[in-house]
């Protein structure tokens, strides 16, 4: 199709870059077909949950005030519970982000004297302050909840031997992070998560198993709650919001545990009965409806990038052929100019703020300058195509998202175009 090639050229992609993209994409046909099949399965799962719960136009109405009997909110929570095959779910705009959802699930279900155990090594950065690994005001540690951690083995797998010793009388809740986040370990498959949950439950059946499901939703046909997780937790400005949810988080799991989350989110006595949905319901429903296909687009982008940059000689995590359990892709460039060019290319391909040139900057919470590329409709949304790179060795960029495959593809081609223009890569 010469017209498409012309469009790419008009947008600044040179023919040799497009050519490499074409050849790479052709080699990925079979993997993309499998991703589409997963999306098809998950699309059916979401639609059946919506049909079963008789989602209707009244669910989209604006609700304000206390929000008693908010039909849209209550129905959506049933839809989520059916998608995740759990007894209940809490899905609210009052849950401000993924960290908040996780903090809520933990603080709602732990009491002074209880111990929290992470069996997947160090948790996501922001959780360190929630737990109190880094001293922080309001942390679980301040409320007398202790913490222990079982590091992963050198190959990134669970250390079952050590887990056996870590789960004790005091252990109330075990947390498992599905995605590697911004670490270099592999992400866990749902089957691996199921195996560790089974192991933990054999030691202590009553222990609550919680999975940080961020970035993992709809990547596979099963979710952690299908393999024994008592709680699955995530953010709506990642996969399950489908790019449309402007805020929010979810917790899906056992009724009693979700009820505790309700009391913690609002107030003892009030629980899930209050919390008006404030007009965001249509975007929550429609975003969930789109999420399987949006997640598939982001996955295709991650695999496409892994294949392009690995072929150019860079180290990529996950590598070009590994199976995928989340949507994050890391590329190690080994030099700062490459990180900068990559991020500037991603930015230049964005639908929003494409004319902005991102530069490395000192950011709170980071020990080096960081460059961030994000031309998103929803601020900070990482299901939209976005990238960031700390300016320090090994000079890696982490990128994720892409609401549509053509946009993810354009972004990655543009990143390569910028690397070629900077004289870092020759194609
Ligand atoms: C993004 C993420 C979080 C935190 O979510 P925020 O919405 O950024 O607060 C927690 N855990 C993992 C694995 C994540 O990817």
Short mmCIF file of N, CA, C and O in Angstrom, two decimals, residues 35-44 46-47 217-219 239 242-243 286-301 327 383 402-406:
data_model
loop_
_atom_site.label_atom_id
_atom_site.label_comp_id
_atom_site.label_asym_id
_atom_site.label_seq_id
_atom_site.Cartn_x
_atom_site.Cartn_y
_atom_site.Cartn_z
N UNK A 35 -2.27 -13.20 20.34
CA UNK A 35 -2.69 -12.07 21.18
C UNK A 35 -4.14 -11.70 20.86
O UNK A 35 -4.95 -11.45 21.75
N UNK A 36 -4.46 -11.71 19.57
CA UNK A 36 -5.84 -11.39 19.16
C UNK A 36 -6.82 -12.43 19.71
O UNK A 36 -7.95 -12.09 20.07
N UNK A 37 -6.37 -13.66 19.77
CA UNK A 37 -7.24 -14.72 20.29
C UNK A 37 -7.51 -14.50 21.79
O UNK A 37 -8.64 -14.66 22.25
N UNK A 38 -6.47 -14.12 22.53
CA UNK A 38 -6.66 -13.80 23.95
C UNK A 38 -7.62 -12.63 24.10
O UNK A 38 -8.51 -12.65 24.96
N UNK A 39 -7.44 -11.61 23.27
CA UNK A 39 -8.32 -10.45 23.34
C UNK A 39 -9.76 -10.85 23.03
O UNK A 39 -10.70 -10.37 23.68
N UNK A 40 -9.93 -11.75 22.09
CA UNK A 40 -11.28 -12.20 21.72
C UNK A 40 -11.94 -12.90 22.92
O UNK A 40 -13.08 -12.60 23.27
N UNK A 41 -11.18 -13.78 23.55
CA UNK A 41 -11.71 -14.48 24.73
C UNK A 41 -12.09 -13.47 25.82
O UNK A 41 -13.19 -13.52 26.38
N UNK A 42 -11.19 -12.55 26.09
CA UNK A 42 -11.44 -11.59 27.17
C UNK A 42 -12.58 -10.63 26.82
O UNK A 42 -13.33 -10.20 27.70
N UNK A 43 -12.71 -10.31 25.52
CA UNK A 43 -13.83 -9.46 25.11
C UNK A 43 -15.15 -10.16 25.42
O UNK A 43 -16.08 -9.55 25.94
N UNK A 44 -15.21 -11.45 25.11
CA UNK A 44 -16.44 -12.20 25.38
C UNK A 44 -16.72 -12.26 26.89
O UNK A 44 -17.86 -12.13 27.33
N UNK A 46 -15.90 -10.04 29.13
CA UNK A 46 -16.39 -8.73 29.59
C UNK A 46 -17.85 -8.53 29.14
O UNK A 46 -18.70 -8.11 29.93
N UNK A 47 -18.14 -8.85 27.89
CA UNK A 47 -19.52 -8.65 27.40
C UNK A 47 -20.48 -9.55 28.17
O UNK A 47 -21.56 -9.10 28.58
N UNK A 217 -3.68 -7.14 33.80
CA UNK A 217 -5.07 -7.48 33.45
C UNK A 217 -5.22 -7.72 31.95
O UNK A 217 -4.73 -6.93 31.13
N UNK A 218 -5.89 -8.77 31.60
CA UNK A 218 -6.26 -9.13 30.22
C UNK A 218 -5.07 -9.52 29.34
O UNK A 218 -5.22 -9.69 28.13
N UNK A 219 -3.88 -9.65 29.93
CA UNK A 219 -2.74 -10.13 29.14
C UNK A 219 -2.91 -11.63 28.89
O UNK A 219 -2.50 -12.15 27.86
N UNK A 239 -4.38 -1.03 32.46
CA UNK A 239 -5.16 -1.89 31.55
C UNK A 239 -6.69 -1.85 31.67
O UNK A 239 -7.37 -1.65 30.66
N UNK A 242 -9.02 0.80 30.08
CA UNK A 242 -9.11 0.87 28.62
C UNK A 242 -8.76 2.23 28.03
O UNK A 242 -9.11 2.52 26.89
N UNK A 243 -8.09 3.07 28.81
CA UNK A 243 -7.71 4.40 28.30
C UNK A 243 -8.80 5.43 28.49
O UNK A 243 -8.58 6.62 28.27
N UNK A 286 -17.26 1.75 29.53
CA UNK A 286 -16.77 1.70 28.15
C UNK A 286 -15.28 1.36 28.13
O UNK A 286 -14.81 0.64 27.24
N UNK A 287 -14.55 1.86 29.10
CA UNK A 287 -13.14 1.53 29.19
C UNK A 287 -12.92 0.04 29.44
O UNK A 287 -12.07 -0.59 28.81
N UNK A 288 -13.72 -0.53 30.34
CA UNK A 288 -13.61 -1.97 30.61
C UNK A 288 -13.97 -2.76 29.36
O UNK A 288 -13.33 -3.76 29.03
N UNK A 289 -14.98 -2.27 28.65
CA UNK A 289 -15.39 -2.93 27.40
C UNK A 289 -14.24 -2.95 26.39
O UNK A 289 -13.98 -3.95 25.73
N UNK A 290 -13.51 -1.84 26.29
CA UNK A 290 -12.40 -1.75 25.32
C UNK A 290 -11.12 -2.41 25.82
O UNK A 290 -10.22 -2.73 25.04
N UNK A 291 -11.01 -2.61 27.13
CA UNK A 291 -9.73 -3.00 27.73
C UNK A 291 -9.06 -4.23 27.11
O UNK A 291 -7.84 -4.23 26.91
N UNK A 292 -9.80 -5.30 26.79
CA UNK A 292 -9.11 -6.46 26.21
C UNK A 292 -8.36 -6.12 24.92
O UNK A 292 -7.23 -6.57 24.72
N UNK A 293 -8.98 -5.32 24.06
CA UNK A 293 -8.36 -4.98 22.77
C UNK A 293 -7.26 -3.94 22.96
O UNK A 293 -6.21 -3.99 22.31
N UNK A 294 -7.47 -3.01 23.87
CA UNK A 294 -6.44 -2.01 24.16
C UNK A 294 -5.19 -2.70 24.73
O UNK A 294 -4.06 -2.42 24.31
N UNK A 295 -5.40 -3.63 25.65
CA UNK A 295 -4.26 -4.36 26.22
C UNK A 295 -3.53 -5.14 25.13
O UNK A 295 -2.29 -5.18 25.11
N UNK A 296 -4.28 -5.71 24.21
CA UNK A 296 -3.65 -6.44 23.10
C UNK A 296 -2.80 -5.50 22.25
O UNK A 296 -1.69 -5.87 21.82
N UNK A 297 -3.27 -4.28 22.03
CA UNK A 297 -2.50 -3.31 21.24
C UNK A 297 -1.19 -2.98 21.93
O UNK A 297 -0.13 -2.90 21.30
N UNK A 298 -1.27 -2.76 23.25
CA UNK A 298 -0.07 -2.43 24.01
C UNK A 298 0.92 -3.59 23.98
O UNK A 298 2.13 -3.39 23.87
N UNK A 299 0.39 -4.82 24.07
CA UNK A 299 1.25 -6.01 24.04
C UNK A 299 1.97 -6.13 22.70
O UNK A 299 3.15 -6.44 22.64
N UNK A 300 1.21 -5.89 21.62
CA UNK A 300 1.82 -5.96 20.29
C UNK A 300 2.95 -4.94 20.19
O UNK A 300 4.03 -5.23 19.67
N UNK A 301 2.71 -3.74 20.71
CA UNK A 301 3.75 -2.70 20.67
C UNK A 301 4.99 -3.13 21.43
O UNK A 301 6.12 -2.97 20.95
N UNK A 327 2.55 -5.60 30.28
CA UNK A 327 2.72 -4.81 29.05
C UNK A 327 3.99 -3.96 29.06
O UNK A 327 4.19 -3.15 28.16
N UNK A 383 -1.49 3.18 30.26
CA UNK A 383 -2.00 2.29 29.22
C UNK A 383 -1.92 3.04 27.88
O UNK A 383 -1.95 2.46 26.81
N UNK A 402 -0.24 2.04 24.60
CA UNK A 402 -0.62 2.19 23.20
C UNK A 402 -2.07 1.79 23.11
O UNK A 402 -2.39 0.60 23.20
N UNK A 403 -2.95 2.78 22.98
CA UNK A 403 -4.38 2.45 22.97
C UNK A 403 -4.76 1.70 21.71
O UNK A 403 -5.72 0.94 21.69
N UNK A 404 -4.01 1.96 20.63
CA UNK A 404 -4.24 1.22 19.38
C UNK A 404 -2.89 0.70 18.89
O UNK A 404 -1.85 1.33 19.16
N UNK A 405 -2.92 -0.41 18.20
CA UNK A 405 -1.67 -0.95 17.65
C UNK A 405 -1.04 0.02 16.65
O UNK A 405 0.17 0.28 16.71
N UNK A 406 -1.79 0.63 15.71
CA UNK A 406 -1.12 1.57 14.80
C UNK A 406 -0.40 2.70 15.53
O UNK A 406 0.67 3.14 15.09
#
